[in-house]
Amino acid sequence: MSPAAAPHFRRAIRFYDASIGKKAVMAITGVILFAYVLGHLLGNLQIYAADHDQINRYAAFLHDPARAGLLWAVRGLLFISVVLHITASIQLWSLNRAARPIGYVKKDNVPSAYAARTMMWSGPIIAAFVIFHILHLTTGSVLPLEELGPNRPNVRANVINGFQHPAVAAAYMVAMVLLCLHLYHGLWSMFQSVGLSHPRYTPGIKRVAAIAAILVAAGNISIPLTVITGLLPD
Ligand code: HEM
């Protein structure tokens, strides 16, 4: 490291060492992951397009070898964000535990303690879901995947074939309910933990967070639901 960069590096480490630094990392990586979930949902909703090949053309665009660098850059950013998000959450959780006197429960902290507890079990389940999901629809390790050609996955067929298995559809729907809870608590507590909270605005922030979380979950759940009920024709 150059001598000029060393003080900046030390300052960044000191910032991360403080609880607010970890909260900032949680917030920034949370926003990146939320943006991905939103973008991914908008891409997936193309499964309802009248032109059944629309979503496959979109997947072929993403998999075009000419854009492989960009694809891997996004994958790298997501991977780093997930690792930092999980690491900071565990460190914050153990800091909070260490700071909490045994047997002491402060009344007005109960809702945020409940939110934090919800995050600590919904988070690992969502992480397990993402691993299962990549094995299912990216690597084809759960069910065989169809391809229309090299780098052209038949996403429409793969999604419909997968959700025709009730256990797979059910697992996705349960994971999406947990994702809804996680997004709701994550979105509003993000404002709280970086100090942007005010009795006048918090109810509005919570309402917007609830609407965003419910819309994301409903959009995602609609896909296994319409497949399993036969509303999405193959
Ligand atoms: C019913 C809901 C969902 C459907 C139908 C769906 C569909 C898909 C499909 C078809 C792929 C493979 C895309 C391709 O190879 O071009 C994929 C990849 C992926 N999905 Fe989903 N997805 C859903 C929900 C989610 C959620 C909620 C998350 C995150 C929490 C997520 C994270 C990912 C990731 C990380 C990949 C791998 C991307 C890559 O290979 O670069 N998905 N999804």
Short mmCIF file of C-alpha atoms and ligand atoms in Angstrom, two decimals:
data_model
loop_
_atom_site.label_atom_id
_atom_site.label_comp_id
_atom_site.label_asym_id
_atom_site.label_seq_id
_atom_site.Cartn_x
_atom_site.Cartn_y
_atom_site.Cartn_z
CA MET A 1 0.00 0.00 0.00
CA SER A 2 1.30 3.47 -0.86
CA PRO A 3 2.15 5.73 2.13
CA ALA A 4 -0.54 8.18 0.90
CA ALA A 5 -3.27 5.51 1.02
CA ALA A 6 -2.37 4.17 4.49
CA PRO A 7 -4.14 6.88 6.57
CA HIS A 8 -7.35 6.44 4.50
CA PHE A 9 -7.18 2.70 4.99
CA ARG A 10 -6.66 3.09 8.76
CA ARG A 11 -9.58 5.56 8.93
CA ALA A 12 -11.83 3.10 7.05
CA ILE A 13 -10.85 0.29 9.47
CA ARG A 14 -11.57 2.54 12.49
CA PHE A 15 -14.96 3.49 10.98
CA TYR A 16 -15.84 -0.18 10.44
CA ASP A 17 -14.69 -1.06 13.98
CA ALA A 18 -17.33 1.25 15.42
CA SER A 19 -20.90 -0.02 15.51
CA ILE A 20 -22.05 2.75 13.13
CA GLY A 21 -19.52 1.55 10.51
CA LYS A 22 -21.00 -1.95 10.58
CA LYS A 23 -24.52 -0.49 10.36
CA ALA A 24 -23.47 1.58 7.34
CA VAL A 25 -22.06 -1.56 5.68
CA MET A 26 -25.34 -3.40 6.43
CA ALA A 27 -27.32 -0.50 4.91
CA ILE A 28 -25.19 -0.11 1.75
CA THR A 29 -25.02 -3.86 1.02
CA GLY A 30 -28.73 -4.18 1.89
CA VAL A 31 -29.60 -1.51 -0.68
CA ILE A 32 -27.44 -3.27 -3.33
CA LEU A 33 -29.14 -6.62 -2.61
CA PHE A 34 -32.60 -5.03 -2.58
CA ALA A 35 -31.89 -3.38 -5.96
CA TYR A 36 -30.89 -6.80 -7.33
CA VAL A 37 -34.05 -8.47 -5.97
CA LEU A 38 -36.17 -5.71 -7.53
CA GLY A 39 -34.40 -5.89 -10.91
CA HIS A 40 -34.55 -9.70 -10.88
CA LEU A 41 -38.28 -9.60 -10.14
CA LEU A 42 -38.91 -7.19 -13.04
CA GLY A 43 -36.95 -9.56 -15.30
CA ASN A 44 -38.88 -12.59 -14.04
CA LEU A 45 -42.28 -10.94 -14.52
CA GLN A 46 -41.61 -11.12 -18.28
CA ILE A 47 -42.80 -14.71 -17.91
CA TYR A 48 -46.33 -13.25 -18.23
CA ALA A 49 -45.58 -11.59 -21.60
CA ALA A 50 -47.93 -12.66 -24.42
CA ASP A 51 -44.80 -13.50 -26.41
CA HIS A 52 -43.65 -16.68 -24.60
CA ASP A 53 -40.11 -16.26 -25.90
CA GLN A 54 -39.66 -12.79 -24.38
CA ILE A 55 -38.10 -14.00 -21.08
CA ASN A 56 -35.80 -16.38 -22.99
CA ARG A 57 -34.57 -13.54 -25.21
CA TYR A 58 -33.91 -11.52 -22.04
CA ALA A 59 -31.90 -14.44 -20.53
CA ALA A 60 -29.95 -14.84 -23.81
CA PHE A 61 -29.14 -11.09 -23.62
CA LEU A 62 -27.79 -11.52 -20.05
CA HIS A 63 -25.79 -14.61 -21.03
CA ASP A 64 -24.34 -13.12 -24.23
CA PRO A 65 -20.58 -13.93 -24.10
CA ALA A 66 -19.93 -10.37 -25.35
CA ARG A 67 -21.20 -9.14 -21.96
CA ALA A 68 -19.60 -11.88 -19.82
CA GLY A 69 -17.34 -9.32 -18.08
CA LEU A 70 -20.35 -7.29 -16.94
CA LEU A 71 -22.22 -10.42 -15.80
CA TRP A 72 -19.28 -11.56 -13.69
CA ALA A 73 -18.77 -8.04 -12.31
CA VAL A 74 -22.40 -8.00 -11.12
CA ARG A 75 -22.07 -11.53 -9.70
CA GLY A 76 -18.87 -10.45 -7.90
CA LEU A 77 -20.55 -7.34 -6.45
CA LEU A 78 -23.49 -9.47 -5.24
CA PHE A 79 -21.21 -12.06 -3.69
CA ILE A 80 -19.13 -9.42 -1.86
CA SER A 81 -22.34 -7.69 -0.71
CA VAL A 82 -23.76 -10.96 0.67
CA VAL A 83 -20.50 -11.77 2.51
CA LEU A 84 -20.23 -8.25 4.02
CA HIS A 85 -23.94 -8.18 4.90
CA ILE A 86 -23.70 -11.50 6.77
CA THR A 87 -20.36 -10.69 8.45
CA ALA A 88 -21.51 -7.25 9.69
CA SER A 89 -24.83 -8.70 10.91
CA ILE A 90 -23.08 -11.38 12.98
CA GLN A 91 -20.61 -8.86 14.41
CA LEU A 92 -23.41 -6.42 15.32
CA TRP A 93 -25.43 -9.22 16.87
CA SER A 94 -22.52 -10.31 19.08
CA LEU A 95 -21.74 -6.66 20.01
CA ASN A 96 -25.38 -6.17 21.04
CA ARG A 97 -25.37 -9.39 23.04
CA ALA A 98 -22.18 -8.42 24.83
CA ALA A 99 -23.59 -4.96 25.65
CA ARG A 100 -26.93 -6.27 26.99
CA PRO A 101 -27.07 -6.81 30.74
CA ILE A 102 -28.47 -10.27 31.54
CA GLY A 103 -32.20 -10.39 32.20
CA TYR A 104 -32.70 -6.76 31.29
CA VAL A 105 -35.44 -5.94 28.83
CA LYS A 106 -36.17 -2.31 28.18
CA LYS A 107 -39.84 -1.93 27.23
CA ASP A 108 -39.47 0.52 24.32
CA ASN A 109 -36.75 -1.66 22.81
CA VAL A 110 -39.03 -4.67 22.44
CA PRO A 111 -40.18 -3.98 18.84
CA SER A 112 -36.62 -3.46 17.56
CA ALA A 113 -35.37 -6.51 19.51
CA TYR A 114 -38.18 -8.50 17.86
CA ALA A 115 -37.16 -7.12 14.44
CA ALA A 116 -33.51 -8.01 15.07
CA ARG A 117 -34.46 -11.55 16.15
CA THR A 118 -36.61 -12.00 13.04
CA MET A 119 -33.68 -10.89 10.87
CA MET A 120 -31.32 -13.37 12.51
CA TRP A 121 -33.41 -16.42 11.56
CA SER A 122 -35.00 -15.18 8.32
CA GLY A 123 -31.56 -14.17 6.98
CA PRO A 124 -29.96 -17.66 7.15
CA ILE A 125 -33.10 -19.27 5.68
CA ILE A 126 -33.07 -16.79 2.76
CA ALA A 127 -29.34 -17.52 2.26
CA ALA A 128 -30.15 -21.26 2.16
CA PHE A 129 -32.94 -20.51 -0.33
CA VAL A 130 -30.54 -18.58 -2.61
CA ILE A 131 -28.10 -21.55 -2.61
CA PHE A 132 -30.95 -23.96 -3.44
CA HIS A 133 -32.28 -21.51 -6.08
CA ILE A 134 -28.90 -21.23 -7.86
CA LEU A 135 -28.56 -25.05 -7.81
CA HIS A 136 -32.09 -25.25 -9.22
CA LEU A 137 -32.23 -22.61 -11.97
CA THR A 138 -28.61 -21.64 -12.70
CA THR A 139 -26.56 -24.85 -12.44
CA GLY A 140 -29.35 -27.38 -13.04
CA SER A 141 -28.21 -29.55 -10.12
CA VAL A 142 -31.74 -30.07 -8.73
CA LEU A 143 -33.64 -30.71 -11.98
CA PRO A 144 -32.25 -30.90 -15.52
CA LEU A 145 -32.37 -27.54 -17.35
CA GLU A 146 -33.44 -27.05 -20.98
CA GLU A 147 -31.38 -24.91 -23.35
CA LEU A 148 -32.44 -23.40 -26.68
CA GLY A 149 -28.77 -23.23 -27.73
CA PRO A 150 -25.37 -22.34 -26.27
CA ASN A 151 -25.79 -19.58 -23.64
CA ARG A 152 -29.55 -19.56 -24.31
CA PRO A 153 -31.34 -21.15 -21.32
CA ASN A 154 -35.02 -21.98 -21.84
CA VAL A 155 -35.92 -20.02 -18.70
CA ARG A 156 -39.68 -20.19 -19.28
CA ALA A 157 -39.67 -24.00 -19.53
CA ASN A 158 -37.20 -24.36 -16.64
CA VAL A 159 -39.27 -22.20 -14.29
CA ILE A 160 -42.55 -23.91 -15.25
CA ASN A 161 -41.07 -27.43 -15.03
CA GLY A 162 -39.59 -26.65 -11.60
CA PHE A 163 -42.78 -25.24 -10.09
CA GLN A 164 -44.82 -28.18 -11.31
CA HIS A 165 -43.24 -30.02 -8.36
CA PRO A 166 -45.42 -28.94 -5.39
CA ALA A 167 -42.52 -29.23 -2.92
CA VAL A 168 -40.36 -26.87 -5.01
CA ALA A 169 -43.24 -24.37 -5.46
CA ALA A 170 -44.01 -24.53 -1.72
CA ALA A 171 -40.35 -24.01 -0.74
CA TYR A 172 -40.18 -20.90 -2.94
CA MET A 173 -43.42 -19.48 -1.54
CA VAL A 174 -42.32 -19.98 2.09
CA ALA A 175 -38.93 -18.39 1.31
CA MET A 176 -40.70 -15.40 -0.28
CA VAL A 177 -42.83 -14.85 2.87
CA LEU A 178 -39.60 -14.79 4.91
CA LEU A 179 -38.01 -12.47 2.35
CA CYS A 180 -41.02 -10.17 2.80
CA LEU A 181 -40.45 -10.03 6.60
CA HIS A 182 -36.70 -9.57 6.13
CA LEU A 183 -37.15 -6.73 3.62
CA TYR A 184 -39.76 -5.02 5.77
CA HIS A 185 -37.63 -4.99 8.91
CA GLY A 186 -34.41 -4.38 6.96
CA LEU A 187 -35.78 -1.41 5.04
CA TRP A 188 -37.23 0.51 7.96
CA SER A 189 -34.53 -0.36 10.50
CA MET A 190 -31.92 0.79 7.97
CA PHE A 191 -33.20 4.36 8.43
CA GLN A 192 -33.33 3.86 12.19
CA SER A 193 -29.82 2.47 12.56
CA VAL A 194 -28.11 5.17 10.52
CA GLY A 195 -29.82 7.75 12.70
CA LEU A 196 -32.49 8.86 10.20
CA SER A 197 -35.39 8.30 12.53
CA HIS A 198 -37.98 10.72 13.80
CA PRO A 199 -41.31 9.95 15.52
CA ARG A 200 -43.04 11.93 12.77
CA TYR A 201 -41.47 10.05 9.83
CA THR A 202 -40.99 6.52 11.20
CA PRO A 203 -44.64 5.41 10.67
CA GLY A 204 -44.44 6.63 7.03
CA ILE A 205 -41.09 4.87 6.49
CA LYS A 206 -42.57 1.66 7.93
CA ARG A 207 -45.60 1.93 5.63
CA VAL A 208 -43.42 2.39 2.52
CA ALA A 209 -41.18 -0.51 3.66
CA ALA A 210 -44.24 -2.75 4.15
CA ILE A 211 -45.65 -1.87 0.72
CA ALA A 212 -42.29 -2.49 -1.01
CA ALA A 213 -41.76 -5.82 0.83
CA ILE A 214 -45.31 -7.04 0.09
CA LEU A 215 -45.11 -6.08 -3.61
CA VAL A 216 -41.77 -7.91 -4.02
CA ALA A 217 -43.08 -11.03 -2.24
CA ALA A 218 -46.41 -10.98 -4.11
CA GLY A 219 -44.69 -10.59 -7.50
CA ASN A 220 -42.35 -13.51 -6.77
CA ILE A 221 -45.04 -15.74 -5.20
CA SER A 222 -47.33 -15.16 -8.19
CA ILE A 223 -44.97 -17.22 -10.40
CA PRO A 224 -45.02 -20.59 -8.53
CA LEU A 225 -48.69 -19.94 -7.69
CA THR A 226 -49.79 -19.44 -11.32
CA VAL A 227 -47.76 -22.50 -12.40
CA ILE A 228 -49.14 -24.79 -9.69
CA THR A 229 -52.74 -23.64 -10.34
CA GLY A 230 -52.32 -24.09 -14.10
CA LEU A 231 -52.95 -20.40 -14.83
CA LEU A 232 -49.55 -20.02 -16.54
CA PRO A 233 -49.71 -22.11 -19.71
CA ASP A 234 -46.57 -23.94 -20.84
C1 HEM B 1 -40.31 -17.03 -7.91
C2 HEM B 1 -39.24 -16.26 -7.78
C3 HEM B 1 -38.01 -16.37 -8.63
C4 HEM B 1 -37.86 -16.87 -9.90
C5 HEM B 1 -38.92 -17.43 -10.83
C6 HEM B 1 -36.46 -16.76 -10.23
C7 HEM B 1 -35.89 -17.16 -11.43
C8 HEM B 1 -34.53 -17.24 -11.69
C9 HEM B 1 -33.95 -17.79 -12.88
C10 HEM B 1 -34.73 -18.35 -14.06
C11 HEM B 1 -32.60 -17.71 -12.74
C12 HEM B 1 -31.54 -18.17 -13.77
C13 HEM B 1 -31.37 -17.02 -14.71
C14 HEM B 1 -30.43 -17.30 -15.86
O1 HEM B 1 -29.69 -18.27 -15.83
O2 HEM B 1 -30.45 -16.46 -16.77
C15 HEM B 1 -32.32 -17.10 -11.46
C16 HEM B 1 -31.06 -16.83 -10.97
C17 HEM B 1 -30.83 -16.22 -9.76
N1 HEM B 1 -31.75 -15.78 -8.86
FE1 HEM B 1 -33.75 -15.95 -9.03
N2 HEM B 1 -35.79 -16.18 -9.18
C18 HEM B 1 -36.70 -15.93 -8.18
C19 HEM B 1 -36.45 -15.34 -6.96
C20 HEM B 1 -35.20 -14.94 -6.52
C21 HEM B 1 -34.94 -14.26 -5.27
C22 HEM B 1 -36.02 -13.84 -4.28
C23 HEM B 1 -33.59 -14.06 -5.20
C24 HEM B 1 -32.78 -13.43 -4.12
C25 HEM B 1 -33.17 -13.35 -2.86
C26 HEM B 1 -33.00 -14.63 -6.40
C27 HEM B 1 -31.67 -14.65 -6.66
C28 HEM B 1 -31.10 -15.22 -7.79
C29 HEM B 1 -29.67 -15.30 -8.02
C30 HEM B 1 -28.57 -14.77 -7.09
C31 HEM B 1 -29.48 -15.93 -9.26
C32 HEM B 1 -28.16 -16.27 -9.95
C33 HEM B 1 -27.87 -15.17 -10.94
C34 HEM B 1 -26.68 -15.48 -11.80
O3 HEM B 1 -26.48 -16.63 -12.20
O4 HEM B 1 -25.92 -14.55 -12.08
N3 HEM B 1 -34.00 -15.13 -7.17
N4 HEM B 1 -33.51 -16.81 -10.84
#
